[in-house]
Amino acid sequence: MKLKIINPNTTQSMTDKIGQCARAVAMPDTQIVAVSPRMGPASIESHYDEALSVPGILDEVLLGEQEHVDGYVIACFGDPGLYAAREVARGPVIGIAEAAMHAASMIGTSFSVVTTLARTCNIAWHLAERYGMKRFCRNVRASDLPVLELERPGSDARRIITEACRVALAEDQSDCIVLGCAGMTDLCAEISDATGAPVIDGVSCAVKMAEALVSLRLSTSKRGDWARPLPKAYTGLLAQYALG
Amino acid sequence: MKLKIINPNTTQSMTDKIGQCARAVAMPDTQIVAVSPRMGPASIESHYDEALSVPGILDEVLLGEQEHVDGYVIACFGDPGLYAAREVARGPVIGIAEAAMHAASMIGTSFSVVTTLARTCNIAWHLAERYGMKRFCRNVRASDLPVLELERPGSDARRIITEACRVALAEDQSDCIVLGCAGMTDLCAEISDATGAPVIDGVSCAVKMAEALVSLRLSTSKRGDWARPLPKAYTGLLAQYALG
Amino acid sequence: MKLKIINPNTTQSMTDKIGQCARAVAMPDTQIVAVSPRMGPASIESHYDEALSVPGILDEVLLGEQEHVDGYVIACFGDPGLYAAREVARGPVIGIAEAAMHAASMIGTSFSVVTTLARTCNIAWHLAERYGMKRFCRNVRASDLPVLELERPGSDARRIITEACRVALAEDQSDCIVLGCAGMTDLCAEISDATGAPVIDGVSCAVKMAEALVSLRLSTSKRGDWARPLPKAYTGLLAQYALG
Amino acid sequence: MKLKIINPNTTQSMTDKIGQCARAVAMPDTQIVAVSPRMGPASIESHYDEALSVPGILDEVLLGEQEHVDGYVIACFGDPGLYAAREVARGPVIGIAEAAMHAASMIGTSFSVVTTLARTCNIAWHLAERYGMKRFCRNVRASDLPVLELERPGSDARRIITEACRVALAEDQSDCIVLGCAGMTDLCAEISDATGAPVIDGVSCAVKMAEALVSLRLSTSKRGDWARPLPKAYTGLLAQYALG
Amino acid sequence: MKLKIINPNTTQSMTDKIGQCARAVAMPDTQIVAVSPRMGPASIESHYDEALSVPGILDEVLLGEQEHVDGYVIACFGDPGLYAAREVARGPVIGIAEAAMHAASMIGTSFSVVTTLARTCNIAWHLAERYGMKRFCRNVRASDLPVLELERPGSDARRIITEACRVALAEDQSDCIVLGCAGMTDLCAEISDATGAPVIDGVSCAVKMAEALVSLRLSTSKRGDWARPLPKAYTGLLAQYALG
Amino acid sequence: MKLKIINPNTTQSMTDKIGQCARAVAMPDTQIVAVSPRMGPASIESHYDEALSVPGILDEVLLGEQEHVDGYVIACFGDPGLYAAREVARGPVIGIAEAAMHAASMIGTSFSVVTTLARTCNIAWHLAERYGMKRFCRNVRASDLPVLELERPGSDARRIITEACRVALAEDQSDCIVLGCAGMTDLCAEISDATGAPVIDGVSCAVKMAEALVSLRLSTSKRGDWARPLPKAYTGLLAQYALG
């Protein structure tokens, strides 16, 4: 099967890393295509960034439909554009926060999210509520690292995040850690070793979840909210988004 | 004070109607500016439409900041882009679903929302939850009218919506009705007369709420989530959205 | 329009202060009448005091109906008698806790309440739940000041409350502060300046909310719970409360 | 032990009936004193009636403290003044809605409340929430009988309520029935026989609950909200309520 | 009446203590039979232990039905097998966590549970949710004592638990304490004296609750979930559990 | 990898069917071992049956640990013994209700469960709450078929369940169907074809979920509730369950 992993920001080094981690867990016959959108923000650290990442994500999904993609992963912990993407994709679409939180709830009674900037914590709480995972989420903790610091060679990110995970496990008395940014995907095994606790990376979880749904021939129900959008006029900069 | 009412779709007749209704309830010294964005969908009837209306809304807010706007109203019942707009506006930003639901909760123990297409009902439920208004919301009912049918001269919309409100009051045993689309703003008084129940229009409520907050010198807290977004690169079609 | 602000306790200095703050934010053509009831407790600091403030509040509402009052504000943070008052008033009735919490939820993702004695914190939590505002309320904090200490010239109340607000913002990581007593209404601007955070006073919010609802011709729905009470015999001390 | 059963309305025939039912289930050495207050409404069918029944209830509790009462039951399904009464009583105070709902939750997975007028249904829902019993409450159903119709010789109340219970069991698929008015206390056994389902009367449940707590030497905690009210001035009609 | 108190573990000294405490609060004409099951774990400190205590509990209930038992108490704070027992018993079945939490909610606005090992805290939280008591439960605190340490002559358990209760009252600002293990039943009065707060023991509460329900002729509804199980084949070690 | 699918009842024909469906969706290198326990009920249709199925399940997990099993599926829609099994298994353990509900929440905004007897509906609701899936679950509907009717050659089960699914989709307006019994696993594709809606079978979902977790090297956290049980004495019929 063919899975498209959309990193909603335009930072190619992060996209490459995400693609690599996705391939590492995919089944042998799964083809992973990892992309950044053709437009949008270099990183997502606000509602503003998140909202403006969505046109680029939808552009990639519309392209993906022509490329015979079987399933999609949206690889940003805010799961931007998830519902809109489901409306236009034939196959399943999974968000990495969604996949990570669901997985966490099956291996522990509680989890803590460790994310980047404090201002994004509420977004994670909102998703936990939307997915029904609030009862498992003991805390969402910021490491105060900007997203792109994770990409800077020589940064201290690895140490800071590991330490934030340690504190989370001790203070929140959580059973496991959910990494709250796609850019942390490569730290998963290392932090698990360092802390002795299960550490959950949304990118790899979402790949397995998408594979599972595609294998089971389960895709977005088109009976309700997520039916294909009605055709209508789109104007200005976004005229290209009009659906036939 | 100067309030900007942003109709997130590009249908000018609806924008005109919204502006008119806003002016009818505004204080004498309030200047109402009602606009449609320079880009985006002709109507909003899906998550896809909603997501793609946001760049146009944010464009109008960024313009508004240069135009010395004191407060904003987002005049679509899905309250698209509300949080992103709050991050970039100095003054308060109010969504019409938000304003209508809050007002309803102060004059009744319960309300029913009467909206357009069934596929948008979940969006209203989601907002009711987000605003804490789920406990007051007895039902969200679709009239099965597309948004633009409300703009078509000679359409049967008026009768159909009035009837849907009647049924809602009888079957849901709700205390009042919340109209679930900005395009219904002009029907408010009429349906209230026809049903004998309070009927709440989000556009006029949001205007009064925005006036109230501006009068009280209360605006979006910049201490947390809704602080101004960090400056960063934006590329492609959306390059113009990079903040200084 | 004519708004009656009922301070449910019998302390006239507090009533005067409340009236003054209400007038400062009212529209030019709004007439503010601020009163204390003809009976009841000097301050409200328990369920007992609260319950026994209600006959005096209802007395003022019944009088108000003869005085052609357009809307009412109940100016005690426990919102005593709110639903009973709605049953007998023609116009809208707003509680100050209700108004403050709703306003807070439109300008921040979270608020902390700073109130007087610890024993009243649960009342505030109960109201937050009733109004759907629990999801925004991070904490209710007592300053351990009795209500009337706010009225005592030379008291240290101003400093103590400002400090409690500072601590709330730091420890609760809330976006804004809700002042939890009508007697703090005059401290609002000062504490906002001192802390740099939005500080919300229920008295002024409730005045604007009542003005908004009266302007919109929205009043308590009489379809359900809050219909006018049935006529019946009342005996003893309370015989005067029998409705015609 | 000595239990005081306070029927918050002034209708003596109902008080007599309540006293009789209380005595029928009390332990041999329990002394039941059933009273109506010296002031207040003839029946309680609104928030207004309920609020104005509280001074009479508190008067009886203050008297009861001098009469060496060990525990109290508030015998109106709205549990009026429950928290205020707890503040001034040494022994436990139990509401009949509270007792009935708790008992129901221990013998079934769900219950339906059958009450009098539709306008009081919300009060029952509110109590269900307050006591944590909302998850067990499938429905609150009005029989559309005014409270005093239950006292009128020759009324059809018995038949109407039995029928409402039958419908509740069938339509709500509830495990048991909670009778939603103290005036129904004498119908409990009969309706249980007629429907074959457990039917729960709050008066008798509250008597047993009060007996249990007194036997266990458990009474209202005075550590928090329900500590004795602070002494303060009371004026006007209610001057007598000032506590020493 | 005849009540059977089932201590789900096989430790006879605990069963004896439980029986003694039950007898101390029972009505004069209540016969208390306290038993340990004929099979199962010596103490219950995990989901595994809890699950494997249930066959022994059900065995005792099936025996009890032949012994003309009128009501049952399951005397382990996890309330194991409560619903299964209700299916096969004619009379009411009460769990000690259930009884204690309900009682606590009638004498305080909040409680803290003090239990044995940290790994059982989640079980208590889960029960608090199931019974609707989560809103009253401020905290569940472990004393880190294994269950059987409570039975060891010369152990320091008494002091450690009293201290844990003190800390709970101070830090959680709870109104009262719920003892989270049947083995603590004899400490109730002493800790109440030491802390000055109401301390609630589930064993004695459950006895009074069972007495109350039996007196009121209220028993498990057989209309729904808790109807008698259908007859069917049981094989292997558990063949004896097949119902006729 | 080696997955053990435990059908908690002792009906071999159902176990065979479950094994077949599991193998049909498993990855080529996954070895599926499907078993019935050595003891317990022929079908699970009550809390009593469910509780008594758990010793048999745990027996199979303890055996599985010696058989080098990598992950487990508990194939009964009540997910009996799930938490106890997690305490004693090294690899992940997944319940079929858990897996089906999680999958449903990723492909639709709502689902209806169609199950066997009405008396088990509450069990499904309870699981939906436990897993955080209540917000997605619109209804749990009984088909009124006993479990073993699904195994009877010539039964009308297939038609009855398909019809119940049709009704669920129409009346609940759900996006998809969750089959509420492991014995329905073979009907999944057929009902999906007949109704045109996604139909979700827990057995196949749980297999894919277990495969995913094993692939990701994620297993039950041993930091909290689900740590290995402490060693202790077990007596009587269950003496064999004592852990070393």
PDB file of C-alpha atoms in Angstrom, chain F residues 35 77 161:
ATOM      1  CA  VAL F  35      -8.086 -20.843  22.042  1.00  0.00           C
ATOM      2  CA  PHE F  77     -17.055  -7.711  23.548  1.00  0.00           C
ATOM      3  CA  ILE F 161     -28.293  -8.548  12.829  1.00  0.00           C
TER       4      ILE F 161
END
